[in-house]
Every structure is written in C-alpha cells, then in structure tokens.
PDB file of C-alpha atoms in Angstrom:
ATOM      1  CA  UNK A  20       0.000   0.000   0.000  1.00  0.00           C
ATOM      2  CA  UNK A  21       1.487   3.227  -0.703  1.00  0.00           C
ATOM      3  CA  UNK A  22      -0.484   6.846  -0.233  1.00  0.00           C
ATOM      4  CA  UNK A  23      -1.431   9.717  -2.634  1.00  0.00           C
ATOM      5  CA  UNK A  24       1.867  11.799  -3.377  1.00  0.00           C
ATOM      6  CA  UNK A  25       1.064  15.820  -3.844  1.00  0.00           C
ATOM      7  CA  UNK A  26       4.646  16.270  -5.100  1.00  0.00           C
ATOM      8  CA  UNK A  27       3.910  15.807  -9.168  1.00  0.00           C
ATOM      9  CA  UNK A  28       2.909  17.805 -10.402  1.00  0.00           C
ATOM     10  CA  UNK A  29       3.676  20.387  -7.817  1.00  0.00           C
ATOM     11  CA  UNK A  30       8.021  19.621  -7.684  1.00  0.00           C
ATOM     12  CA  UNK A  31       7.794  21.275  -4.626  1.00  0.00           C
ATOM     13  CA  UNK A  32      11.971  20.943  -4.814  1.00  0.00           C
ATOM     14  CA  UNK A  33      12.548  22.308  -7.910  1.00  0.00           C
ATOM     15  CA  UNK A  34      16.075  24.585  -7.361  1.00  0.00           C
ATOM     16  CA  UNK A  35      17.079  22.875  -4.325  1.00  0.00           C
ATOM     17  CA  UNK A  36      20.242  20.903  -3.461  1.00  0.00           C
ATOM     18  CA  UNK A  37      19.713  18.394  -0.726  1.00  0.00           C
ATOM     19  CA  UNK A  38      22.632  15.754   0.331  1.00  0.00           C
ATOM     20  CA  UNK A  39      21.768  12.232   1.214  1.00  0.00           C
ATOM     21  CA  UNK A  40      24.697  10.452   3.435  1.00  0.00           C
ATOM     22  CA  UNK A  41      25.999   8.009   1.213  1.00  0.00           C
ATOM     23  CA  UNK A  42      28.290   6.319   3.821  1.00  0.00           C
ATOM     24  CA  UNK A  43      25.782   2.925   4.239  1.00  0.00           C
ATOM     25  CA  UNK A  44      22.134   2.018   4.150  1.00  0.00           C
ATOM     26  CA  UNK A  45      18.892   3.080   1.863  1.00  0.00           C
ATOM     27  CA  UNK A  46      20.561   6.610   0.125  1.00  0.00           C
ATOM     28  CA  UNK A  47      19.498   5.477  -3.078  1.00  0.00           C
ATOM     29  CA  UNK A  48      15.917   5.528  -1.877  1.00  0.00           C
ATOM     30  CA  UNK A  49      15.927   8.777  -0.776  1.00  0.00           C
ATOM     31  CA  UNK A  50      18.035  10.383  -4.251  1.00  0.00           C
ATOM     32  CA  UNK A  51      15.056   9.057  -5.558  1.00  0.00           C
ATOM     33  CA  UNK A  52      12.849  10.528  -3.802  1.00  0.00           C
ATOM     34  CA  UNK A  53      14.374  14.059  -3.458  1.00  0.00           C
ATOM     35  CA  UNK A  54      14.714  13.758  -7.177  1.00  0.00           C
ATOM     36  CA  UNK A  55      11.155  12.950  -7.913  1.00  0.00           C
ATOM     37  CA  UNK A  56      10.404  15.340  -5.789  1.00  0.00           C
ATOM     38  CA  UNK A  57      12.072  17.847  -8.373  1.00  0.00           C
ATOM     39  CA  UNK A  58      15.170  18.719  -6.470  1.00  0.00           C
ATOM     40  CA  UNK A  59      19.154  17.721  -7.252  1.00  0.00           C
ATOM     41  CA  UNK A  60      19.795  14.909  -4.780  1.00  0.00           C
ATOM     42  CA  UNK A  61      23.828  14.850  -3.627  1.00  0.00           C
ATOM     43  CA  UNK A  62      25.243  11.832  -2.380  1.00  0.00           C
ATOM     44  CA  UNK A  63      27.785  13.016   0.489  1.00  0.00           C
ATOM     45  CA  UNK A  64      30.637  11.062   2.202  1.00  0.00           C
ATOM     46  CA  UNK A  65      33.210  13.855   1.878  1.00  0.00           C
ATOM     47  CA  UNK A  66      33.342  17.360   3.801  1.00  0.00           C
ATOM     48  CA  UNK A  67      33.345  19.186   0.817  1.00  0.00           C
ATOM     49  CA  UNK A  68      30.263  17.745  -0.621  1.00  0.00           C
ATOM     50  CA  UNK A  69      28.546  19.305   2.114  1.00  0.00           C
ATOM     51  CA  UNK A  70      28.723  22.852   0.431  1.00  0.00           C
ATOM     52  CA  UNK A  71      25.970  24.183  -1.052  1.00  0.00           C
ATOM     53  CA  UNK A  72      23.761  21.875   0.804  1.00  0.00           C
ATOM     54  CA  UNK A  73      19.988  23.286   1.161  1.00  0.00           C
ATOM     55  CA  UNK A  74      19.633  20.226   3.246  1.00  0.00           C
ATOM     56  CA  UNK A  75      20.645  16.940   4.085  1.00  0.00           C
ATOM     57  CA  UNK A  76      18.962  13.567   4.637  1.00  0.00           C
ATOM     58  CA  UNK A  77      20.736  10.820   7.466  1.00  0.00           C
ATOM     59  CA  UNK A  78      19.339   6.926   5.816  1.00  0.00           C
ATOM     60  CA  UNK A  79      18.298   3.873   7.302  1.00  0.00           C
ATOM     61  CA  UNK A  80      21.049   1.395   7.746  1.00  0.00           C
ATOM     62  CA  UNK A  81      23.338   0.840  10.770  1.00  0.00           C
ATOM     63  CA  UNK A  82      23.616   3.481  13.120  1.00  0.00           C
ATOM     64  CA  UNK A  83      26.878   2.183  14.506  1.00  0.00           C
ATOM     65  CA  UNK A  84      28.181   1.700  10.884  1.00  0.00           C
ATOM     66  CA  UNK A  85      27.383   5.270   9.724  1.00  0.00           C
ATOM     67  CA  UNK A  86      28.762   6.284  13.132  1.00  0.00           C
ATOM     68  CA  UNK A  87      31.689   4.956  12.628  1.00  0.00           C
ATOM     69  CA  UNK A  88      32.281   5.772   8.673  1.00  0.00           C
ATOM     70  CA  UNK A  89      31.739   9.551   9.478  1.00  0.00           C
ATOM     71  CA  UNK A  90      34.796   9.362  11.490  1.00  0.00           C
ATOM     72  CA  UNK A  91      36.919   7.525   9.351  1.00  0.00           C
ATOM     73  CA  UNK A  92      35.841   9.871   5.821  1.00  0.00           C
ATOM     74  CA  UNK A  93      36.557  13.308   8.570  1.00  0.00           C
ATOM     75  CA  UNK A  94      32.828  13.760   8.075  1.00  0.00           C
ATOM     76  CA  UNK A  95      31.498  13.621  11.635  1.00  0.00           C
ATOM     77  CA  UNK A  96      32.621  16.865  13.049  1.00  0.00           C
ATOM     78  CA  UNK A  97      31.157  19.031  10.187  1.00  0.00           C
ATOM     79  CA  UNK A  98      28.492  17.647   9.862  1.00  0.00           C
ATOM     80  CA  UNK A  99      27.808  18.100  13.132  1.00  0.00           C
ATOM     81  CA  UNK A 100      28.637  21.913  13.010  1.00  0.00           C
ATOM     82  CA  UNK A 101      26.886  21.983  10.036  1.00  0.00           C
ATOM     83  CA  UNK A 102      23.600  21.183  12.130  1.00  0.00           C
ATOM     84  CA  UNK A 103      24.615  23.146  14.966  1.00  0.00           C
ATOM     85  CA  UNK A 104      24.831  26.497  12.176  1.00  0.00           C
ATOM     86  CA  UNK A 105      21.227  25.337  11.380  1.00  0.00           C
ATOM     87  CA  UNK A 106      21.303  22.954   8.043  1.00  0.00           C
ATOM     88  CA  UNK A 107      17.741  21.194   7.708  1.00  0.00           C
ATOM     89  CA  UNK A 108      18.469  17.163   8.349  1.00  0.00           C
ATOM     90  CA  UNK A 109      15.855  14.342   8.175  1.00  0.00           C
ATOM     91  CA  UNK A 110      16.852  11.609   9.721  1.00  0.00           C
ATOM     92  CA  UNK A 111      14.836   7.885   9.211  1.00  0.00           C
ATOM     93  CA  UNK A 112      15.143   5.142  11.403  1.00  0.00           C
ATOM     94  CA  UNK A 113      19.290   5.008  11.433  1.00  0.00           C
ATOM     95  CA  UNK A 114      19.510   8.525  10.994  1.00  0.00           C
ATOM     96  CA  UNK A 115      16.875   9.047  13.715  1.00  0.00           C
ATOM     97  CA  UNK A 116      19.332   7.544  16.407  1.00  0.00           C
ATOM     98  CA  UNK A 117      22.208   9.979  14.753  1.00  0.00           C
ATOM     99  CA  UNK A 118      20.164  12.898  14.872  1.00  0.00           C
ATOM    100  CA  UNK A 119      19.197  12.066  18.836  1.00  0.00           C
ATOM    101  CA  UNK A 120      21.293  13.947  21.680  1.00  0.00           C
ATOM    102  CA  UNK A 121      21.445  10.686  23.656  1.00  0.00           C
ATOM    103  CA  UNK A 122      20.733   6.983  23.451  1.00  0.00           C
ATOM    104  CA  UNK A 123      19.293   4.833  26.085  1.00  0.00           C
ATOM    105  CA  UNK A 124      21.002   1.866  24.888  1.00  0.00           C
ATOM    106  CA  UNK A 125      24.278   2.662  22.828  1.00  0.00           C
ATOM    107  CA  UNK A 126      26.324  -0.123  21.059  1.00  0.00           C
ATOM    108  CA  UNK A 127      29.898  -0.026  22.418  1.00  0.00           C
ATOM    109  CA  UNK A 128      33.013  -0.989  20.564  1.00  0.00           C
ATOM    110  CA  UNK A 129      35.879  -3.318  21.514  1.00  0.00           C
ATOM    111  CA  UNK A 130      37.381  -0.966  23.643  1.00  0.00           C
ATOM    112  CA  UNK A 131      33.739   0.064  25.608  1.00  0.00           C
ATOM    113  CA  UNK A 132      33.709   3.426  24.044  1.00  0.00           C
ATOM    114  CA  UNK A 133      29.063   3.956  23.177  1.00  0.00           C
ATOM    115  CA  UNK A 134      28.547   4.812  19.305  1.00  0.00           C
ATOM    116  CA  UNK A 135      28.680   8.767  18.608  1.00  0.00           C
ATOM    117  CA  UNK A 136      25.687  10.826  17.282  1.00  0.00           C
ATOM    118  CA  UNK A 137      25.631  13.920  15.057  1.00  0.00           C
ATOM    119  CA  UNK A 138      23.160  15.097  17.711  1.00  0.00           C
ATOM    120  CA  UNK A 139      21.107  18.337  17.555  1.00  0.00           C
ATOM    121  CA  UNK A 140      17.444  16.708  18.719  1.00  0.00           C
ATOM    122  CA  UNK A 141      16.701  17.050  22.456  1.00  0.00           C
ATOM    123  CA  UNK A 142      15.388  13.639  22.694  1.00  0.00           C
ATOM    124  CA  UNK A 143      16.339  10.070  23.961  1.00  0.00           C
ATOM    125  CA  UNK A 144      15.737   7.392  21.759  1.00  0.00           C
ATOM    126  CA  UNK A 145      16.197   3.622  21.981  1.00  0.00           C
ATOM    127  CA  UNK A 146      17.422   1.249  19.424  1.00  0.00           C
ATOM    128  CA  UNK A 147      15.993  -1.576  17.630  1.00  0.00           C
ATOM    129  CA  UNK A 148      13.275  -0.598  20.259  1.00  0.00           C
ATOM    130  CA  UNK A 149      10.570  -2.680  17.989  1.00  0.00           C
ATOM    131  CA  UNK A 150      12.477  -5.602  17.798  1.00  0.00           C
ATOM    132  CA  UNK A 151      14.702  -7.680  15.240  1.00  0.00           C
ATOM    133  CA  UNK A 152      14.475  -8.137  11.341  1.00  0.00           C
ATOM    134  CA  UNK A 153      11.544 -10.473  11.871  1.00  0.00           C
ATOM    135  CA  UNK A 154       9.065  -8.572  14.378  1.00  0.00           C
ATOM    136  CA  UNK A 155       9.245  -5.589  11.416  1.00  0.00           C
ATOM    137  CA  UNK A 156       5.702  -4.712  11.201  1.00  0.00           C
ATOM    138  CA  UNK A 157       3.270  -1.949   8.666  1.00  0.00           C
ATOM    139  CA  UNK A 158       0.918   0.506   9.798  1.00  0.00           C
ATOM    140  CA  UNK A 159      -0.968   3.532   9.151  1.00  0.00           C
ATOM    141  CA  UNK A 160      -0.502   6.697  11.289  1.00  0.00           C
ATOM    142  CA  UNK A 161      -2.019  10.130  12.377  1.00  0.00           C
ATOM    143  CA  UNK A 162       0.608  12.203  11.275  1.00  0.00           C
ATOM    144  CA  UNK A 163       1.271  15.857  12.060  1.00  0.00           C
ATOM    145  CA  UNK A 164       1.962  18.807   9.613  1.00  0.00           C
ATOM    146  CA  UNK A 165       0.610  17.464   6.511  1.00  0.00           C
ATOM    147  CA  UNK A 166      -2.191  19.574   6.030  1.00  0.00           C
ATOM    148  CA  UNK A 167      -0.550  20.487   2.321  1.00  0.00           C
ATOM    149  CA  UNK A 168      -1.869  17.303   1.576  1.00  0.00           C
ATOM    150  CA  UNK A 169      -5.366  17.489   2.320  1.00  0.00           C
ATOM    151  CA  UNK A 170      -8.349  16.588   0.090  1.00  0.00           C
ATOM    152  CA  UNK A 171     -12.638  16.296   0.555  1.00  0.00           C
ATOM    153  CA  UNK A 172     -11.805  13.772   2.879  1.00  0.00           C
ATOM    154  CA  UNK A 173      -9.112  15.538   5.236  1.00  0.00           C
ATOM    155  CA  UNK A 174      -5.498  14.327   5.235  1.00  0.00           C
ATOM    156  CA  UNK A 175      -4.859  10.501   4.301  1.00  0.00           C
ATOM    157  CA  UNK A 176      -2.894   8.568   7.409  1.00  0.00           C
ATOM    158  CA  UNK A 177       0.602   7.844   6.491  1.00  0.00           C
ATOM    159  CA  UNK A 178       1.558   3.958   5.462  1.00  0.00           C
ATOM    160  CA  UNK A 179       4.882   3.290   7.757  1.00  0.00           C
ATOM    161  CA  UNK A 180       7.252   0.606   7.477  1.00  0.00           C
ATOM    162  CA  UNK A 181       8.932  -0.085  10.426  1.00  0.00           C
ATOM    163  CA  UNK A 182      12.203  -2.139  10.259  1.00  0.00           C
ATOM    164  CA  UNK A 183      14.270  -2.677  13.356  1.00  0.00           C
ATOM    165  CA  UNK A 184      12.840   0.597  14.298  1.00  0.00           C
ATOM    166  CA  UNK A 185      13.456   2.630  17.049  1.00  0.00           C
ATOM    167  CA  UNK A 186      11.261   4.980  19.263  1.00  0.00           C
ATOM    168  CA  UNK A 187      11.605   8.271  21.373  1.00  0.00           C
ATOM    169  CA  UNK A 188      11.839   7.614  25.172  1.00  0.00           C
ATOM    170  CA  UNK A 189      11.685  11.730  25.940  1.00  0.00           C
ATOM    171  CA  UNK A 190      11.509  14.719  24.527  1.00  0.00           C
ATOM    172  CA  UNK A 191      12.952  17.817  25.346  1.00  0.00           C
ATOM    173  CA  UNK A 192      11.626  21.458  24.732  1.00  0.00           C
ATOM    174  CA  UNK A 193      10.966  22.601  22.000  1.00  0.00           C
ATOM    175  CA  UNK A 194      10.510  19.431  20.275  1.00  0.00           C
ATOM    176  CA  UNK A 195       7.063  18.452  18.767  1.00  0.00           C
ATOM    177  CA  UNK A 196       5.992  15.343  18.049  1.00  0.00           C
ATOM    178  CA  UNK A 197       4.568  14.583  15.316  1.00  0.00           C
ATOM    179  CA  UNK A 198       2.832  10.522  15.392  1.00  0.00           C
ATOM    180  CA  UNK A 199       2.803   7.879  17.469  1.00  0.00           C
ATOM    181  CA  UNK A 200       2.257   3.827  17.307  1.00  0.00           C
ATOM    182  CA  UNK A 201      -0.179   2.391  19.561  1.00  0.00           C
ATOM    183  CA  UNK A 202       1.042  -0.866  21.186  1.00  0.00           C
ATOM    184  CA  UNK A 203      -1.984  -2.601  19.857  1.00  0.00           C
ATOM    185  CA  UNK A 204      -0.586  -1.992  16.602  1.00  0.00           C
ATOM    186  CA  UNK A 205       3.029  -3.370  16.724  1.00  0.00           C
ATOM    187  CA  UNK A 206       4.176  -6.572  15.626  1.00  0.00           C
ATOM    188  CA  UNK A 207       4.822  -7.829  19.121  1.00  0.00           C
ATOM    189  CA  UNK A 208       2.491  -5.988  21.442  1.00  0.00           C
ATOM    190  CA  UNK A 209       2.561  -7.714  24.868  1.00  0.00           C
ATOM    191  CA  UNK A 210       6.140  -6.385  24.810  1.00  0.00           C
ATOM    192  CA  UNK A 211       5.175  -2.414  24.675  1.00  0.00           C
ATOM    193  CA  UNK A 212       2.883  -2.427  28.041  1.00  0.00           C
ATOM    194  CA  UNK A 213       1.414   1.195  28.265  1.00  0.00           C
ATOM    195  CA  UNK A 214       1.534   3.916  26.232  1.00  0.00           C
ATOM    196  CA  UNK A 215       2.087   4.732  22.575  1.00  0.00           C
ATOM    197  CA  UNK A 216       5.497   4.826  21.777  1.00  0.00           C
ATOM    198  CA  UNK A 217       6.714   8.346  19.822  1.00  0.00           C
ATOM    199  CA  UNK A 218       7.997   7.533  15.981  1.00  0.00           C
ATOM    200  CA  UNK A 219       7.994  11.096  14.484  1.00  0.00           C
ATOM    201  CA  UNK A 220       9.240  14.273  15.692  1.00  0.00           C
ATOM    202  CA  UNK A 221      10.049  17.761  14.662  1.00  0.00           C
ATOM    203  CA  UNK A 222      12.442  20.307  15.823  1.00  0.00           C
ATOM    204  CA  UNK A 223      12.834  23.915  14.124  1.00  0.00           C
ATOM    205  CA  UNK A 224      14.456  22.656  10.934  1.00  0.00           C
ATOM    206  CA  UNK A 225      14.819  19.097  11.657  1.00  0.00           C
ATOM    207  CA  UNK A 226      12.914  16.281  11.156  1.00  0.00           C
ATOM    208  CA  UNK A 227      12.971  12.497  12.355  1.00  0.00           C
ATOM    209  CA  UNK A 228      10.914   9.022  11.979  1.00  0.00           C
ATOM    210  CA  UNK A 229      11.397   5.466  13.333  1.00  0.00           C
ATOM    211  CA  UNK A 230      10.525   4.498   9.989  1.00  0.00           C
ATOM    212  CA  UNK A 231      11.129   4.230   6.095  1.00  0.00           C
ATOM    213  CA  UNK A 232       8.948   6.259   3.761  1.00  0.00           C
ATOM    214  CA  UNK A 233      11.343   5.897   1.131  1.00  0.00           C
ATOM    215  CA  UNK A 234      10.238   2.224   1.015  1.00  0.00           C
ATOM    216  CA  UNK A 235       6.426   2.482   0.178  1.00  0.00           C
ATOM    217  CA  UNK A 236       6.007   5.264  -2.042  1.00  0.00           C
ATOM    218  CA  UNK A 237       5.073   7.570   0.199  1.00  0.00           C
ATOM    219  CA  UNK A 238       6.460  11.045  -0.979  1.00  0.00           C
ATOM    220  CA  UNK A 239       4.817  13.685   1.943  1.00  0.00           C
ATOM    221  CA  UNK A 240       7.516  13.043   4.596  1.00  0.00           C
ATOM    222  CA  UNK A 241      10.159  13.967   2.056  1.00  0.00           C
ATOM    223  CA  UNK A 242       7.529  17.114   0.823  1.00  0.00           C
ATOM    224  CA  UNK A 243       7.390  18.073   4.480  1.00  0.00           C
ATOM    225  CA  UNK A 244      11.426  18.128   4.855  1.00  0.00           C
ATOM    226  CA  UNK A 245      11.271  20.260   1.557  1.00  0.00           C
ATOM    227  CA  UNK A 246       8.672  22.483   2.851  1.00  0.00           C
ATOM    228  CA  UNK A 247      10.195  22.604   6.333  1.00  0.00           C
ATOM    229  CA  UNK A 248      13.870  24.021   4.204  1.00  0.00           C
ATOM    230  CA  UNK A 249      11.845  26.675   2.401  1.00  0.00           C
ATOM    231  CA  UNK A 250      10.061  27.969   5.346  1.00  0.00           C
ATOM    232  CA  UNK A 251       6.696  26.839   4.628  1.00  0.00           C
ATOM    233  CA  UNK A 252       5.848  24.564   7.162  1.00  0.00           C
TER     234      UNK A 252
END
C-alpha cells in the first residue's frame, strides 16, 4: 500500500540541493525521492560535498556503521557543526538515532567506548526498540503537519514501514511530536505495556521518523522536509 503523493505535479523541490549520506544504508531511496520530488539529490561522504547543501537527509542502515564511517571519511565533526549552524536534516530510522542527543542503549566498541551521534534533537531514543528483522511490522498513522496534503476527505494517514525501528523515550523542549504507534498496533504488542510509543518528531528545521517512507512510495515526509527548508511549514 502506498499513499497519494502531492509532489507531481507540484516539484515542490525544484532549485534545491539536498545531500543524502551516502556512507551505508537506503541513500538510493531517498536520491530518488528528493529527485522525484524535483530537487538535485547529492550523495555526500566527503566534507566538501557538504557545500551548497539546502539540506541533508541521514538513511536507514546501521547506526553504529554510519557512526563509525563519518569518522573515518573526517565527516562527523562538520556535519555536526553543520547542524549546529542550522542545516535542515531528516533523519529515518538510522539517521533518527544519529540525529538524537542521547541513546538509552548505545552499542559499544571493543574498547567500551558507546557509538557517537551527530546530535542536535533534544530527545532520547532507543534502538531496535521494535524488535529484530523479523518482528518488522506496517501501519498507518495520524501524522502531524501534513495539512498540504489534504483533500474532501481531510489528510490521508501515512503507510509506515517499520524495520528494526526505534522509538523516542523523551523529549525535550521545543521538540514536537509529530505521530505515534499504539502498542496494539506493533508486531509484538505484549512487549510495549502502556503507552504509545513516539515515531515522528520535529524540531525547528529538523525532522525524524522510526521508519522508512522511502520504502512504500510515500512522498509527503520527504515534501514536508522540503517544505520545512523553504520555510513553509
């Protein structure tokens, strides 16, 4: 299942440049989308590539993996003064846990040293908080700040893939969130007791979800981010 796109004919990127982070997972997904969408799409794994930027998008893939490739290509540290001078970034799933200012669980490497984020969201988040590969589960969600898309019958619910998602714990100020997942509605419920578990937030210019969009068609996350860079939502 995949859900109405309002980007053709509108191309609401049309003169923009936004990066993807090419170091590991999904980028092609989202150059495709960001090129549908009518804008140049820039794969980045260099400093340099990050000029001209109008935004940025962190993939899915392994956080730790990503983590650890920014270092190595000298790409961590501007990028993460990049965000700090304001530079729009969407993060999905992977790039949710980059973009977070902490992690409740963090992987540690051989020497006990937790994985690194890019940071800039004032939130908590918790990996692979949905489970493994096989507990990956589909459903539709309320979601925030889509109004753009609205027809007769109000604004469709956004189809969400979740795959080895993972989910907010807190939020700080100043971040708003923007949809949520029911336990009832997971693949594995009698393991989220209590309340809904946040999978989208917002924060001035960045955005974040547990899950992929870029996987199922569905092209109003991406018009959001877009929107979001040009001041419009």
């Amino acid at each position: 299942m995949t859900n109405p796109s309002t980007v053709p004919p509108s191309r609401v990127g049309t003169g923009l440049r936004i990066g993807v982070l090419a170091l590991q997972g999904d980028f092609r997904e989202h150059l495709h989308a960001m090129e549908a969408a009518g804008a140049a799409g820039v794969s980045v794994r260099r400093p340099a590539e990050l000029d001209g930027l109008d935004g940025l998008i962190i993939p899915g893939g392994e956080s730790t993996t990503i983590d650890k490739l920014s270092r190595a290509f000298g790409l961590r540290d501007p990028l993460r003064q990049r965000i700090r001078d304001g530079l729009p970034v969407y993060g999905s799933c992977a790039g949710m846990i980059l973009l977070a200012d902490e992690i409740a669980d963090p992987a540690k490497d051989l020497a006990g040293n937790p994985q690194q984020t890019f940071g800039g969201l004032d939130i908590t988040v918790r990996r692979n908080a949905f489970g493994r590969q096989r507990e990956s589960f589909e459903t539709d969600l309320d979601f925030k700040g889509l109004d753009f898309s609205a027809t007769a019958d109000g604004v469709a619910p956004v189809h969400a893939v979740f795959i080895r998602g993972p989910w907010v714990e807190r939020v700080g100020g100043g971040v708003e969130v923007l949809a949520t997942v029911e336990p009832s509605r997971a693949s594995h419920p009698e393991a989220l007791a209590g309340t809904a578990r946040i999978v989208a937030v917002r924060s001035g210019k960045l955005l974040a979800t547990s899950f992929h969009p870029e996987v199922t068609g569905e092209k109003r996350v991406h018009e959001l981010f877009i929107r979001m860079i040009r001041g419009e939502a």
